[in-house]
Amino acid sequence: MTVSLEQLRRCHVAVDLGAARTRVYVKGLGLVVDEPSAAAVNTRTGSLIAVGELAEQMTGRTPDYIRVLRPVTGGTVIDIDMAQRMLRQLLGEKLRRQLRRKPRLRAAACTPHDSDPLAQRATVETLVGLGARRVELVDTLIAAAVGCGLPVEQPTASMIMVCGAATTQIAVLSLGSIVTAVRIPIGGDAIDHAVIQHLRQHHELMLPSQSVRPLQLALSGSGLTAHGPATTEIHGRDVATGLARSVHVDTAAVRQAIHAPLTAVLDGLGKILRDCPPDLVADIADCGIMMVGGSALLPGLDHMLREATGVPVHIAERPDVSSVLGLGAMLDGQIQPLVLDPLAC
């Protein structure tokens, strides 16, 4: 862990700036913000029109002078000023006033595994601009493992897989630290893109920006396995004529299109298991892999990973908010570190 639990207990607010959603946990209040990481801006005046859910609904439906921006990608802040403006609006005046009363406001934030110093600095500057006097950074993998109840501080292996919108992070944890980890630039957005390209190439159909995820959910219970529905009706726009059109899509072909970007995830999973010490691999074989993140809810993904690795795969109870809940548990002092006293010689 990059920062001690004692330092985290002094923090007042925890922030998880994700590519898809922004979540804020306030000590004593719980999860107060869970909104899409989107902001709509009037390009003529520079004024902010909407943030969060409303800005997300505007995507693809705005006139030329309104742009929907995403100031965070892959867990990294790419537009500090816009991220600050978005956070201010999401928190609201009442909550911001309450936080300003803290004499020395401290904040904690999740950062992707192995993120570079510039990305970490961007996260720190974003929260400092909101009034934080000190910002503690915690690896997303550790925060997510704590949030879904894994025994991170114990001398046993805990394998966590964070399936985000832009990246997938996989790690084996033991004694409160990362033993081996990998970050793969494949996430839910890459799966969406694979589905869009498949429908464009094979059915000459363009999808509305809001309909890709419902298409994945249309694969229903069995999802990526062969036991799902045979066909799915999809509504979109004809590439040639521009008119609205519906087609019946073979879901087996959609599953095949989704499998292509997931191959890199399977390769990363295999690399982690190869690099892991044998004793920890034995623990993983018993306890399995814990999946968190919004893309972990893709139907059938857990079954596919189970078949590919032969290891039990579990989905966290609340996979989409595990990271920020893990930070919140550290802020509230719910996690007790394993104390190793030096032996007398």
Tab-separated table of C-alpha atoms in Angstrom:
chain	number	residue	atom	x	y	z
A	1	MET	CA	0.000	0.000	0.000
A	2	THR	CA	1.450	3.364	-1.046
A	3	VAL	CA	0.076	5.154	2.012
A	4	SER	CA	-0.443	3.993	5.603
A	5	LEU	CA	-3.874	3.287	7.059
A	6	GLU	CA	-3.175	5.858	9.772
A	7	GLN	CA	-2.803	8.588	7.137
A	8	LEU	CA	-6.006	7.490	5.416
A	9	ARG	CA	-7.967	7.656	8.692
A	10	ARG	CA	-7.178	11.379	8.797
A	11	CYS	CA	-8.798	11.957	5.391
A	12	HIS	CA	-12.292	13.438	5.178
A	13	VAL	CA	-13.293	12.561	1.608
A	14	ALA	CA	-12.481	9.794	-0.901
A	15	VAL	CA	-12.774	10.234	-4.673
A	16	ASP	CA	-12.774	7.645	-7.452
A	17	LEU	CA	-12.370	9.454	-10.788
A	18	GLY	CA	-13.219	6.802	-13.352
A	19	ALA	CA	-13.487	7.019	-17.129
A	20	ALA	CA	-17.164	6.049	-16.960
A	21	ARG	CA	-18.335	7.313	-13.554
A	22	THR	CA	-17.178	9.603	-10.753
A	23	ARG	CA	-17.851	8.565	-7.169
A	24	VAL	CA	-17.308	10.512	-3.951
A	25	TYR	CA	-17.393	9.112	-0.404
A	26	VAL	CA	-17.566	11.534	2.523
A	27	LYS	CA	-16.550	10.369	5.984
A	28	GLY	CA	-19.652	10.037	8.154
A	29	LEU	CA	-22.044	10.436	5.208
A	30	GLY	CA	-21.146	7.504	2.965
A	31	LEU	CA	-21.380	7.491	-0.828
A	32	VAL	CA	-22.739	10.916	-1.811
A	33	VAL	CA	-21.928	11.067	-5.548
A	34	ASP	CA	-22.234	8.319	-8.174
A	35	GLU	CA	-22.629	9.991	-11.573
A	36	PRO	CA	-21.222	9.610	-15.115
A	37	SER	CA	-17.915	11.414	-15.719
A	38	ALA	CA	-19.369	13.772	-18.311
A	39	ALA	CA	-19.805	17.523	-18.632
A	40	ALA	CA	-21.743	19.490	-21.289
A	41	VAL	CA	-20.181	22.840	-22.239
A	42	ASN	CA	-21.418	25.770	-24.323
A	43	THR	CA	-18.464	26.373	-26.671
A	44	ARG	CA	-19.616	29.946	-27.433
A	45	THR	CA	-19.535	31.165	-23.841
A	46	GLY	CA	-17.466	28.472	-22.112
A	47	SER	CA	-20.204	27.986	-19.522
A	48	LEU	CA	-21.047	24.624	-18.017
A	49	ILE	CA	-24.545	23.479	-18.967
A	50	ALA	CA	-24.872	20.069	-17.312
A	51	VAL	CA	-22.845	17.385	-15.564
A	52	GLY	CA	-23.325	13.734	-14.668
A	53	GLU	CA	-26.467	11.893	-15.743
A	54	LEU	CA	-27.971	14.807	-17.667
A	55	ALA	CA	-24.750	15.404	-19.615
A	56	GLU	CA	-24.589	11.679	-20.400
A	57	GLN	CA	-28.112	11.807	-21.848
A	58	MET	CA	-27.048	14.715	-24.075
A	59	THR	CA	-24.332	12.642	-25.783
A	60	GLY	CA	-25.035	12.554	-29.521
A	61	ARG	CA	-28.109	14.777	-29.156
A	62	THR	CA	-26.623	18.294	-28.924
A	63	PRO	CA	-26.463	21.201	-31.397
A	64	ASP	CA	-23.078	22.271	-32.789
A	65	TYR	CA	-22.310	24.809	-30.055
A	66	ILE	CA	-22.701	22.295	-27.197
A	67	ARG	CA	-20.024	19.668	-26.576
A	68	VAL	CA	-20.129	16.775	-24.137
A	69	LEU	CA	-16.646	16.349	-22.646
A	70	ARG	CA	-15.118	13.533	-20.624
A	71	PRO	CA	-12.278	14.971	-18.519
A	72	VAL	CA	-11.140	11.527	-17.295
A	73	THR	CA	-9.955	8.588	-19.378
A	74	GLY	CA	-8.628	5.309	-18.047
A	75	GLY	CA	-8.592	6.664	-14.491
A	76	THR	CA	-6.320	9.554	-15.556
A	77	VAL	CA	-7.424	13.205	-15.515
A	78	ILE	CA	-6.732	14.706	-18.951
A	79	ASP	CA	-8.475	18.067	-18.353
A	80	ILE	CA	-7.842	19.307	-14.808
A	81	ASP	CA	-9.937	22.475	-15.079
A	82	MET	CA	-12.985	20.655	-16.457
A	83	ALA	CA	-12.621	17.859	-13.890
A	84	GLN	CA	-12.655	20.437	-11.088
A	85	ARG	CA	-15.727	22.194	-12.500
A	86	MET	CA	-17.508	18.856	-12.916
A	87	LEU	CA	-16.716	17.796	-9.333
A	88	ARG	CA	-17.891	21.119	-7.915
A	89	GLN	CA	-21.274	20.725	-9.586
A	90	LEU	CA	-21.611	17.072	-8.620
A	91	LEU	CA	-20.879	17.810	-4.955
A	92	GLY	CA	-23.328	20.705	-4.795
A	93	GLU	CA	-23.054	23.946	-2.821
A	94	LYS	CA	-24.319	22.503	0.475
A	95	LEU	CA	-21.773	19.679	0.584
A	96	ARG	CA	-18.927	21.921	-0.594
A	97	ARG	CA	-19.727	24.366	2.204
A	98	GLN	CA	-19.688	21.499	4.704
A	99	LEU	CA	-16.274	20.314	3.484
A	100	ARG	CA	-14.829	23.846	3.553
A	101	ARG	CA	-15.484	23.970	7.292
A	102	LYS	CA	-12.760	21.345	7.805
A	103	PRO	CA	-9.679	23.229	9.039
A	104	ARG	CA	-7.256	21.097	6.994
A	105	LEU	CA	-9.251	19.151	4.433
A	106	ARG	CA	-7.596	15.865	3.463
A	107	ALA	CA	-8.664	13.756	0.493
A	108	ALA	CA	-7.888	10.251	-0.748
A	109	ALA	CA	-8.087	9.202	-4.386
A	110	CYS	CA	-7.766	6.004	-6.411
A	111	THR	CA	-5.059	5.830	-9.074
A	112	PRO	CA	-4.606	3.079	-11.676
A	113	HIS	CA	-1.854	0.570	-11.042
A	114	ASP	CA	1.558	1.659	-12.302
A	115	SER	CA	0.292	5.106	-13.318
A	116	ASP	CA	3.016	7.583	-14.245
A	117	PRO	CA	3.911	10.597	-12.032
A	118	LEU	CA	2.192	13.058	-14.390
A	119	ALA	CA	-1.105	11.173	-14.107
A	120	GLN	CA	-0.788	11.100	-10.313
A	121	ARG	CA	0.013	14.814	-10.242
A	122	ALA	CA	-3.069	15.576	-12.341
A	123	THR	CA	-5.260	13.757	-9.803
A	124	VAL	CA	-3.635	15.613	-6.906
A	125	GLU	CA	-4.020	19.025	-8.592
A	126	THR	CA	-7.678	18.313	-9.346
A	127	LEU	CA	-8.464	17.741	-5.668
A	128	VAL	CA	-6.187	20.532	-4.438
A	129	GLY	CA	-8.155	22.904	-6.662
A	130	LEU	CA	-11.282	21.843	-4.752
A	131	GLY	CA	-9.758	22.885	-1.417
A	132	ALA	CA	-7.883	19.771	-0.266
A	133	ARG	CA	-4.716	20.643	1.681
A	134	ARG	CA	-3.324	17.125	1.324
A	135	VAL	CA	-4.140	14.280	-1.076
A	136	GLU	CA	-3.308	10.631	-0.430
A	137	LEU	CA	-3.152	8.267	-3.427
A	138	VAL	CA	-4.181	4.612	-3.156
A	139	ASP	CA	-3.779	1.953	-5.831
A	140	THR	CA	-7.162	1.107	-7.340
A	141	LEU	CA	-6.412	-2.616	-7.031
A	142	ILE	CA	-5.945	-2.421	-3.259
A	143	ALA	CA	-8.968	-0.171	-2.751
A	144	ALA	CA	-11.176	-2.494	-4.829
A	145	ALA	CA	-9.941	-5.579	-2.962
A	146	VAL	CA	-10.780	-3.951	0.378
A	147	GLY	CA	-14.161	-2.808	-0.928
A	148	CYS	CA	-15.261	-6.303	-1.929
A	149	GLY	CA	-14.159	-7.855	1.371
A	150	LEU	CA	-10.999	-9.728	0.367
A	151	PRO	CA	-8.531	-10.475	3.219
A	152	VAL	CA	-5.901	-8.133	1.804
A	153	GLU	CA	-3.850	-7.848	5.004
A	154	GLN	CA	-3.545	-11.621	5.571
A	155	PRO	CA	-0.615	-13.807	4.373
A	156	THR	CA	-2.820	-15.501	1.760
A	157	ALA	CA	-3.297	-14.757	-1.917
A	158	SER	CA	-6.188	-12.562	-3.045
A	159	MET	CA	-6.650	-12.176	-6.787
A	160	ILE	CA	-8.569	-9.132	-7.983
A	161	MET	CA	-9.635	-8.149	-11.494
A	162	VAL	CA	-10.831	-4.551	-11.988
A	163	CYS	CA	-12.804	-4.333	-15.254
A	164	GLY	CA	-13.052	-0.641	-16.073
A	165	ALA	CA	-14.312	1.296	-19.078
A	166	ALA	CA	-10.865	1.951	-20.577
A	167	THR	CA	-8.549	-0.543	-18.849
A	168	THR	CA	-8.540	-3.905	-17.104
A	169	GLN	CA	-6.265	-4.308	-14.081
A	170	ILE	CA	-5.374	-7.691	-12.602
A	171	ALA	CA	-3.301	-8.344	-9.470
A	172	VAL	CA	-2.420	-10.850	-6.782
A	173	LEU	CA	-2.305	-9.324	-3.283
A	174	SER	CA	-0.800	-10.596	-0.058
A	175	LEU	CA	0.117	-8.927	3.260
A	176	GLY	CA	-1.432	-5.633	2.154
A	177	SER	CA	0.765	-5.277	-0.937
A	178	ILE	CA	0.722	-6.167	-4.610
A	179	VAL	CA	2.768	-9.271	-5.416
A	180	THR	CA	2.325	-9.076	-9.189
A	181	ALA	CA	0.012	-7.001	-11.353
A	182	VAL	CA	-0.699	-6.001	-14.932
A	183	ARG	CA	-2.734	-3.229	-16.572
A	184	ILE	CA	-4.274	-3.968	-19.980
A	185	PRO	CA	-5.610	-1.156	-22.217
A	186	ILE	CA	-8.798	-3.104	-22.916
A	187	GLY	CA	-12.088	-2.364	-21.144
A	188	GLY	CA	-15.797	-1.921	-21.639
A	189	ASP	CA	-15.249	0.797	-24.268
A	190	ALA	CA	-13.200	-1.603	-26.429
A	191	ILE	CA	-15.997	-4.179	-26.212
A	192	ASP	CA	-18.538	-1.504	-27.228
A	193	HIS	CA	-16.329	-0.555	-30.189
A	194	ALA	CA	-16.067	-4.207	-31.273
A	195	VAL	CA	-19.876	-4.519	-31.299
A	196	ILE	CA	-20.270	-1.247	-33.264
A	197	GLN	CA	-17.727	-2.324	-35.881
A	198	HIS	CA	-19.340	-5.752	-36.250
A	199	LEU	CA	-22.790	-4.267	-36.920
A	200	ARG	CA	-21.392	-1.677	-39.329
A	201	GLN	CA	-19.374	-4.182	-41.370
A	202	HIS	CA	-21.809	-7.095	-41.464
A	203	HIS	CA	-25.219	-5.385	-41.260
A	204	GLU	CA	-24.468	-1.819	-42.483
A	205	LEU	CA	-26.113	-0.524	-39.325
A	206	MET	CA	-25.043	2.405	-37.143
A	207	LEU	CA	-26.073	2.349	-33.491
A	208	PRO	CA	-27.090	5.316	-31.328
A	209	SER	CA	-24.391	6.108	-28.776
A	210	GLN	CA	-26.615	5.013	-25.870
A	211	SER	CA	-27.567	1.562	-27.211
A	212	VAL	CA	-24.364	-0.503	-27.161
A	213	ARG	CA	-24.516	-1.574	-23.519
A	214	PRO	CA	-28.187	-2.625	-23.783
A	215	LEU	CA	-27.113	-4.733	-26.763
A	216	GLN	CA	-24.596	-6.565	-24.570
A	217	LEU	CA	-27.251	-7.058	-21.907
A	218	ALA	CA	-29.569	-8.431	-24.606
A	219	LEU	CA	-27.267	-11.447	-24.654
A	220	SER	CA	-28.958	-12.019	-21.258
A	221	GLY	CA	-28.190	-14.608	-18.598
A	222	SER	CA	-25.815	-16.849	-20.509
A	223	GLY	CA	-24.185	-13.908	-22.255
A	224	LEU	CA	-20.859	-14.931	-23.763
A	225	THR	CA	-21.664	-18.645	-23.570
A	226	ALA	CA	-23.416	-20.582	-26.326
A	227	HIS	CA	-26.624	-20.986	-24.291
A	228	GLY	CA	-27.896	-17.444	-24.846
A	229	PRO	CA	-30.715	-16.362	-27.214
A	230	ALA	CA	-30.194	-17.270	-30.884
A	231	THR	CA	-31.015	-13.823	-32.283
A	232	THR	CA	-31.443	-10.279	-31.006
A	233	GLU	CA	-33.394	-7.472	-32.691
A	234	ILE	CA	-31.329	-4.284	-32.987
A	235	HIS	CA	-32.617	-0.831	-33.975
A	236	GLY	CA	-30.297	1.638	-35.664
A	237	ARG	CA	-29.630	3.752	-38.761
A	238	ASP	CA	-28.853	2.381	-42.200
A	239	VAL	CA	-25.338	3.394	-43.297
A	240	ALA	CA	-26.325	3.914	-46.940
A	241	THR	CA	-29.757	5.547	-46.736
A	242	GLY	CA	-29.644	7.123	-43.278
A	243	LEU	CA	-33.112	5.772	-42.510
A	244	ALA	CA	-34.109	3.946	-39.331
A	245	ARG	CA	-33.883	0.186	-39.714
A	246	SER	CA	-34.161	-2.948	-37.549
A	247	VAL	CA	-32.170	-6.112	-38.091
A	248	HIS	CA	-32.123	-9.514	-36.405
A	249	VAL	CA	-28.518	-10.147	-35.358
A	250	ASP	CA	-27.048	-13.585	-34.780
A	251	THR	CA	-25.873	-13.408	-31.176
A	252	ALA	CA	-23.226	-16.075	-31.799
A	253	ALA	CA	-21.541	-13.643	-34.200
A	254	VAL	CA	-21.814	-10.846	-31.622
A	255	ARG	CA	-20.231	-13.110	-29.021
A	256	GLN	CA	-17.403	-13.835	-31.447
A	257	ALA	CA	-16.848	-10.096	-31.999
A	258	ILE	CA	-16.706	-9.536	-28.233
A	259	HIS	CA	-14.242	-12.407	-27.766
A	260	ALA	CA	-11.605	-10.667	-29.904
A	261	PRO	CA	-10.760	-7.774	-27.509
A	262	LEU	CA	-11.090	-10.098	-24.502
A	263	THR	CA	-8.197	-12.233	-25.796
A	264	ALA	CA	-5.744	-9.641	-24.444
A	265	VAL	CA	-7.432	-9.876	-21.019
A	266	LEU	CA	-7.014	-13.659	-21.018
A	267	ASP	CA	-3.344	-13.273	-21.960
A	268	GLY	CA	-2.812	-10.860	-19.055
A	269	LEU	CA	-4.554	-13.260	-16.697
A	270	GLY	CA	-2.247	-16.066	-17.811
A	271	LYS	CA	0.818	-13.846	-17.339
A	272	ILE	CA	-0.185	-13.058	-13.758
A	273	LEU	CA	-0.605	-16.738	-12.914
A	274	ARG	CA	2.760	-17.586	-14.513
A	275	ASP	CA	4.592	-14.832	-12.597
A	276	CYS	CA	2.950	-15.672	-9.261
A	277	PRO	CA	4.800	-17.857	-6.678
A	278	PRO	CA	3.474	-21.459	-6.549
A	279	ASP	CA	2.184	-21.163	-2.962
A	280	LEU	CA	0.042	-18.166	-3.888
A	281	VAL	CA	-1.251	-19.928	-7.011
A	282	ALA	CA	-2.455	-22.744	-4.734
A	283	ASP	CA	-4.379	-20.174	-2.666
A	284	ILE	CA	-5.908	-18.719	-5.842
A	285	ALA	CA	-7.013	-22.179	-6.956
A	286	ASP	CA	-8.976	-22.451	-3.682
A	287	CYS	CA	-10.288	-18.881	-3.322
A	288	GLY	CA	-10.628	-17.933	-6.987
A	289	ILE	CA	-10.646	-14.590	-8.787
A	290	MET	CA	-12.796	-11.660	-7.630
A	291	MET	CA	-14.165	-9.441	-10.408
A	292	VAL	CA	-15.103	-5.803	-9.793
A	293	GLY	CA	-15.834	-2.804	-12.002
A	294	GLY	CA	-18.764	-1.933	-14.249
A	295	SER	CA	-17.653	-4.230	-17.088
A	296	ALA	CA	-17.612	-7.200	-14.698
A	297	LEU	CA	-21.405	-7.237	-15.116
A	298	LEU	CA	-21.118	-8.275	-18.781
A	299	PRO	CA	-23.262	-11.441	-18.854
A	300	GLY	CA	-21.200	-14.607	-19.170
A	301	LEU	CA	-17.769	-12.978	-18.728
A	302	ASP	CA	-17.204	-14.833	-15.462
A	303	HIS	CA	-18.096	-18.156	-17.131
A	304	MET	CA	-15.629	-17.487	-19.947
A	305	LEU	CA	-12.797	-16.713	-17.510
A	306	ARG	CA	-13.635	-19.798	-15.466
A	307	GLU	CA	-13.431	-22.007	-18.555
A	308	ALA	CA	-10.157	-20.405	-19.716
A	309	THR	CA	-8.314	-20.635	-16.377
A	310	GLY	CA	-9.960	-23.501	-14.502
A	311	VAL	CA	-10.092	-21.214	-11.441
A	312	PRO	CA	-13.303	-20.208	-9.609
A	313	VAL	CA	-14.474	-16.711	-10.614
A	314	HIS	CA	-16.701	-14.556	-8.416
A	315	ILE	CA	-18.368	-11.187	-8.989
A	316	ALA	CA	-18.403	-8.751	-6.063
A	317	GLU	CA	-21.720	-7.888	-4.446
A	318	ARG	CA	-21.444	-4.264	-5.644
A	319	PRO	CA	-18.756	-4.457	-8.335
A	320	ASP	CA	-19.230	-0.954	-9.738
A	321	VAL	CA	-18.559	0.885	-6.449
A	322	SER	CA	-16.036	-1.471	-4.797
A	323	SER	CA	-13.080	0.908	-5.189
A	324	VAL	CA	-14.677	3.930	-3.529
A	325	LEU	CA	-16.261	1.747	-0.809
A	326	GLY	CA	-12.811	0.306	-0.097
A	327	LEU	CA	-11.409	3.812	0.296
A	328	GLY	CA	-14.350	4.675	2.530
A	329	ALA	CA	-13.681	1.649	4.739
A	330	MET	CA	-10.069	2.811	5.151
A	331	LEU	CA	-11.224	6.344	6.007
A	332	ASP	CA	-13.672	5.001	8.609
A	333	GLY	CA	-10.974	2.818	10.207
A	334	GLN	CA	-12.731	-0.467	9.431
A	335	ILE	CA	-9.516	-2.116	8.191
A	336	GLN	CA	-7.019	-3.299	10.792
A	337	PRO	CA	-3.458	-3.928	9.549
A	338	LEU	CA	-1.640	-7.144	10.397
A	339	VAL	CA	0.965	-6.122	12.991
A	340	LEU	CA	4.253	-8.005	12.767
A	341	ASP	CA	6.356	-7.362	15.869
A	342	PRO	CA	10.112	-7.853	15.403
A	343	LEU	CA	11.404	-10.975	17.110
A	344	ALA	CA	13.886	-10.607	19.937
A	345	CYS	CA	17.307	-12.040	19.078
